[in-house]
PDB file of C-alpha atoms in Angstrom:
ATOM      1  CA  MET A   1      30.789  34.202   1.213  1.00 60.00           C
ATOM      2  CA  GLY A   2      30.999  30.510   2.035  1.00 73.00           C
ATOM      3  CA  LYS A   3      33.135  27.822   0.510  1.00 83.00           C
ATOM      4  CA  LEU A   4      31.682  25.471  -2.083  1.00 87.00           C
ATOM      5  CA  ILE A   5      31.368  21.952  -0.667  1.00 90.00           C
ATOM      6  CA  LYS A   6      31.772  20.000  -3.824  1.00 93.00           C
ATOM      7  CA  ASN A   7      30.691  16.603  -2.516  1.00 92.00           C
ATOM      8  CA  HIS A   8      27.324  18.068  -1.451  1.00 92.00           C
ATOM      9  CA  TRP A   9      26.907  19.632  -4.895  1.00 94.00           C
ATOM     10  CA  ALA A  10      27.854  16.353  -6.581  1.00 95.00           C
ATOM     11  CA  ARG A  11      25.405  14.514  -4.333  1.00 95.00           C
ATOM     12  CA  LEU A  12      22.553  16.720  -5.552  1.00 95.00           C
ATOM     13  CA  ILE A  13      23.575  16.135  -9.171  1.00 97.00           C
ATOM     14  CA  THR A  14      23.751  12.387  -8.527  1.00 97.00           C
ATOM     15  CA  LEU A  15      20.324  12.330  -6.874  1.00 97.00           C
ATOM     16  CA  THR A  16      18.950  13.998 -10.003  1.00 97.00           C
ATOM     17  CA  ALA A  17      20.738  11.471 -12.223  1.00 97.00           C
ATOM     18  CA  ALA A  18      19.420   8.528 -10.201  1.00 98.00           C
ATOM     19  CA  ALA A  19      15.866   9.871 -10.356  1.00 97.00           C
ATOM     20  CA  TYR A  20      16.195  10.315 -14.125  1.00 97.00           C
ATOM     21  CA  GLN A  21      17.628   6.799 -14.453  1.00 97.00           C
ATOM     22  CA  PHE A  22      14.732   5.329 -12.466  1.00 98.00           C
ATOM     23  CA  ALA A  23      12.194   7.197 -14.591  1.00 97.00           C
ATOM     24  CA  ALA A  24      13.992   6.200 -17.801  1.00 96.00           C
ATOM     25  CA  ALA A  25      13.926   2.547 -16.775  1.00 96.00           C
ATOM     26  CA  LEU A  26      10.188   2.709 -16.097  1.00 97.00           C
ATOM     27  CA  GLU A  27       9.580   4.402 -19.438  1.00 96.00           C
ATOM     28  CA  GLY A  28      11.797   1.823 -21.113  1.00 93.00           C
ATOM     29  CA  PHE A  29       9.425  -0.944 -20.072  1.00 94.00           C
ATOM     30  CA  PHE A  30       6.690   0.653 -22.185  1.00 94.00           C
ATOM     31  CA  TRP A  31       8.828   1.978 -25.080  1.00 91.00           C
ATOM     32  CA  PRO A  32      11.946  -0.207 -25.284  1.00 89.00           C
ATOM     33  CA  LYS A  33      14.635   1.412 -27.433  1.00 87.00           C
ATOM     34  CA  ILE A  34      18.413   1.260 -27.510  1.00 86.00           C
ATOM     35  CA  PHE A  35      19.988   4.687 -27.981  1.00 85.00           C
ATOM     36  CA  TRP A  36      22.463   3.385 -30.539  1.00 78.00           C
ATOM     37  CA  ASP A  37      19.902   1.546 -32.720  1.00 75.00           C
ATOM     38  CA  PHE A  38      20.535   3.931 -35.614  1.00 78.00           C
ATOM     39  CA  LEU A  39      24.024   2.390 -35.885  1.00 79.00           C
ATOM     40  CA  THR A  40      23.287  -1.260 -35.180  1.00 79.00           C
ATOM     41  CA  LYS A  41      20.420  -3.546 -34.225  1.00 80.00           C
ATOM     42  CA  THR A  42      22.632  -6.044 -32.363  1.00 83.00           C
ATOM     43  CA  LEU A  43      21.790  -4.515 -28.958  1.00 83.00           C
ATOM     44  CA  ASP A  44      18.012  -4.780 -29.385  1.00 84.00           C
ATOM     45  CA  PRO A  45      17.785  -8.144 -27.514  1.00 86.00           C
ATOM     46  CA  ALA A  46      18.936  -6.290 -24.376  1.00 86.00           C
ATOM     47  CA  VAL A  47      15.627  -4.403 -24.222  1.00 87.00           C
ATOM     48  CA  LYS A  48      13.107  -6.684 -25.904  1.00 87.00           C
ATOM     49  CA  PRO A  49      11.564  -9.242 -25.518  1.00 89.00           C
ATOM     50  CA  VAL A  50      13.236  -9.562 -22.080  1.00 90.00           C
ATOM     51  CA  PRO A  51      13.775  -6.102 -20.514  1.00 93.00           C
ATOM     52  CA  ALA A  52      17.219  -6.845 -19.056  1.00 94.00           C
ATOM     53  CA  LEU A  53      18.672  -3.370 -19.554  1.00 94.00           C
ATOM     54  CA  GLN A  54      15.579  -1.717 -18.100  1.00 94.00           C
ATOM     55  CA  ILE A  55      15.827  -3.889 -14.980  1.00 96.00           C
ATOM     56  CA  ILE A  56      19.541  -3.076 -14.603  1.00 96.00           C
ATOM     57  CA  ASN A  57      18.787   0.640 -14.865  1.00 96.00           C
ATOM     58  CA  LEU A  58      15.894   0.360 -12.415  1.00 97.00           C
ATOM     59  CA  ILE A  59      18.073  -1.399  -9.829  1.00 97.00           C
ATOM     60  CA  MET A  60      21.000   0.987 -10.312  1.00 97.00           C
ATOM     61  CA  GLY A  61      18.749   4.049 -10.089  1.00 97.00           C
ATOM     62  CA  ILE A  62      17.171   2.864  -6.836  1.00 97.00           C
ATOM     63  CA  ALA A  63      20.501   1.752  -5.344  1.00 96.00           C
ATOM     64  CA  ILE A  64      22.332   4.985  -6.151  1.00 96.00           C
ATOM     65  CA  PHE A  65      19.422   7.092  -4.921  1.00 96.00           C
ATOM     66  CA  ALA A  66      19.444   5.132  -1.651  1.00 94.00           C
ATOM     67  CA  TRP A  67      23.238   5.513  -1.430  1.00 94.00           C
ATOM     68  CA  GLU A  68      23.215   9.263  -2.014  1.00 93.00           C
ATOM     69  CA  TRP A  69      20.157  10.188   0.050  1.00 91.00           C
ATOM     70  CA  PRO A  70      21.220   7.967   2.136  1.00 86.00           C
ATOM     71  CA  LEU A  71      19.011   5.326   3.686  1.00 85.00           C
ATOM     72  CA  GLY A  72      19.415   4.767   7.427  1.00 84.00           C
ATOM     73  CA  LEU A  73      21.362   1.535   7.133  1.00 86.00           C
ATOM     74  CA  ILE A  74      23.778   3.045   4.596  1.00 89.00           C
ATOM     75  CA  ALA A  75      24.301   6.382   6.369  1.00 87.00           C
ATOM     76  CA  GLY A  76      27.628   6.575   8.147  1.00 86.00           C
ATOM     77  CA  SER A  77      28.954   3.338   6.643  1.00 90.00           C
ATOM     78  CA  SER A  78      32.303   3.197   4.917  1.00 91.00           C
ATOM     79  CA  ILE A  79      30.646   2.800   1.517  1.00 92.00           C
ATOM     80  CA  HIS A  80      28.618   5.974   2.134  1.00 91.00           C
ATOM     81  CA  ARG A  81      31.720   7.965   3.079  1.00 91.00           C
ATOM     82  CA  SER A  82      33.838   6.678   0.190  1.00 93.00           C
ATOM     83  CA  LEU A  83      34.402   9.024  -2.734  1.00 94.00           C
ATOM     84  CA  GLU A  84      36.495   6.305  -4.378  1.00 95.00           C
ATOM     85  CA  ALA A  85      33.557   3.886  -4.432  1.00 95.00           C
ATOM     86  CA  ARG A  86      31.433   6.529  -6.106  1.00 95.00           C
ATOM     87  CA  LEU A  87      34.106   7.201  -8.712  1.00 96.00           C
ATOM     88  CA  ALA A  88      34.253   3.459  -9.439  1.00 96.00           C
ATOM     89  CA  THR A  89      30.486   2.835  -9.520  1.00 96.00           C
ATOM     90  CA  PHE A  90      29.111   5.836 -11.379  1.00 97.00           C
ATOM     91  CA  PRO A  91      30.774   5.011 -14.732  1.00 97.00           C
ATOM     92  CA  LEU A  92      28.908   1.690 -14.679  1.00 97.00           C
ATOM     93  CA  ALA A  93      25.630   3.456 -13.953  1.00 97.00           C
ATOM     94  CA  ALA A  94      26.330   5.982 -16.723  1.00 97.00           C
ATOM     95  CA  LEU A  95      27.092   3.166 -19.165  1.00 96.00           C
ATOM     96  CA  ALA A  96      23.850   1.389 -18.324  1.00 95.00           C
ATOM     97  CA  ALA A  97      21.924   4.649 -18.641  1.00 96.00           C
ATOM     98  CA  VAL A  98      23.430   5.706 -21.965  1.00 94.00           C
ATOM     99  CA  LEU A  99      22.541   2.397 -23.599  1.00 92.00           C
ATOM    100  CA  ILE A 100      18.802   3.002 -23.375  1.00 93.00           C
ATOM    101  CA  TYR A 101      17.322   5.874 -25.329  1.00 91.00           C
ATOM    102  CA  GLN A 102      15.446   7.314 -22.352  1.00 93.00           C
ATOM    103  CA  GLY A 103      18.525   7.367 -20.098  1.00 94.00           C
ATOM    104  CA  THR A 104      20.839   9.725 -21.957  1.00 94.00           C
ATOM    105  CA  ASN A 105      20.132  12.664 -19.625  1.00 96.00           C
ATOM    106  CA  ALA A 106      20.921  10.507 -16.600  1.00 97.00           C
ATOM    107  CA  ALA A 107      24.218   9.464 -18.194  1.00 97.00           C
ATOM    108  CA  ILE A 108      25.196  13.098 -18.779  1.00 97.00           C
ATOM    109  CA  TYR A 109      24.337  13.976 -15.172  1.00 98.00           C
ATOM    110  CA  TYR A 110      26.413  11.039 -13.927  1.00 98.00           C
ATOM    111  CA  LEU A 111      29.374  12.281 -15.964  1.00 97.00           C
ATOM    112  CA  VAL A 112      29.050  15.778 -14.496  1.00 98.00           C
ATOM    113  CA  ALA A 113      28.754  14.321 -10.983  1.00 97.00           C
ATOM    114  CA  MET A 114      31.889  12.213 -11.552  1.00 97.00           C
ATOM    115  CA  VAL A 115      33.846  15.320 -12.543  1.00 97.00           C
ATOM    116  CA  VAL A 116      32.659  17.181  -9.433  1.00 97.00           C
ATOM    117  CA  TYR A 117      33.346  14.184  -7.163  1.00 96.00           C
ATOM    118  CA  PHE A 118      36.843  13.882  -8.657  1.00 97.00           C
ATOM    119  CA  TRP A 119      37.367  17.575  -8.001  1.00 96.00           C
ATOM    120  CA  ALA A 120      36.281  17.078  -4.381  1.00 94.00           C
ATOM    121  CA  TYR A 121      38.504  13.986  -4.072  1.00 95.00           C
ATOM    122  CA  SER A 122      41.529  15.793  -5.481  1.00 95.00           C
ATOM    123  CA  GLU A 123      41.063  18.640  -2.990  1.00 93.00           C
ATOM    124  CA  GLY A 124      40.887  16.219  -0.072  1.00 92.00           C
ATOM    125  CA  GLU A 125      37.235  16.631   0.817  1.00 92.00           C
ATOM    126  CA  VAL A 126      35.609  14.023   3.008  1.00 90.00           C
ATOM    127  CA  VAL A 127      32.020  12.839   3.176  1.00 90.00           C
ATOM    128  CA  CYS A 128      30.763  13.111   6.743  1.00 86.00           C
ATOM    129  CA  ALA A 129      29.328  10.116   8.540  1.00 81.00           C
ATOM    130  CA  GLU A 130      26.145  12.058   9.248  1.00 83.00           C
ATOM    131  CA  PRO A 131      24.501  13.054   5.953  1.00 79.00           C
ATOM    132  CA  TRP A 132      24.335  16.694   4.907  1.00 81.00           C
ATOM    133  CA  THR A 133      26.607  17.952   7.672  1.00 85.00           C
ATOM    134  CA  LEU A 134      29.889  19.790   7.576  1.00 84.00           C
ATOM    135  CA  PRO A 135      33.141  18.207   8.757  1.00 80.00           C
ATOM    136  CA  LYS A 136      34.384  19.330  12.155  1.00 78.00           C
ATOM    137  CA  ARG A 137      37.256  21.783  12.070  1.00 72.00           C
ATOM    138  CA  GLY A 138      40.541  20.856  13.664  1.00 63.00           C
ATOM    139  CA  GLY A 139      40.718  17.546  15.453  1.00 56.00           C
ATOM    140  CA  ALA A 140      43.452  14.971  15.809  1.00 56.00           C
ATOM    141  CA  ARG A 141      44.373  14.915  12.130  1.00 57.00           C
ATOM    142  CA  GLY A 142      44.549  18.672  11.663  1.00 55.00           C
ATOM    143  CA  PRO A 143      42.130  20.961   9.883  1.00 59.00           C
ATOM    144  CA  SER A 144      39.626  19.272   7.642  1.00 57.00           C
ATOM    145  CA  LYS A 145      38.698  20.399   4.180  1.00 60.00           C
ATOM    146  CA  ALA A 146      35.058  21.304   3.807  1.00 59.00           C
TER     147      ALA A 146
END
């Protein structure tokens, strides 16, 4: 049986979260609603009349999807290979997603992906420069963790 490559698993979870966030942002344009409106109405100006929170979620969903897929210009870059950058960025995306009613599933998926990415980071996994490949064994720095 093979070894679980946690950063690949987290990448799939994050792709799902980004797709949900994108869809939630689009839906939010038609049915603007803050998730926490049952507690307070002070956040309502973030979604209507100007859809600021929907635009933020749309941009973050597209950007994270492009980062995780990754697009050709992002693939192999230091930002693509950085688990630390993901662990710093995904809480912001989860916060933006949890604020709109339609984005709660995306926020939960981001939280799960952060846990898995932290697990991968704590075990010393690396994200390969070429997407969806395994790290080479051995090398100048010793055996790599897959």
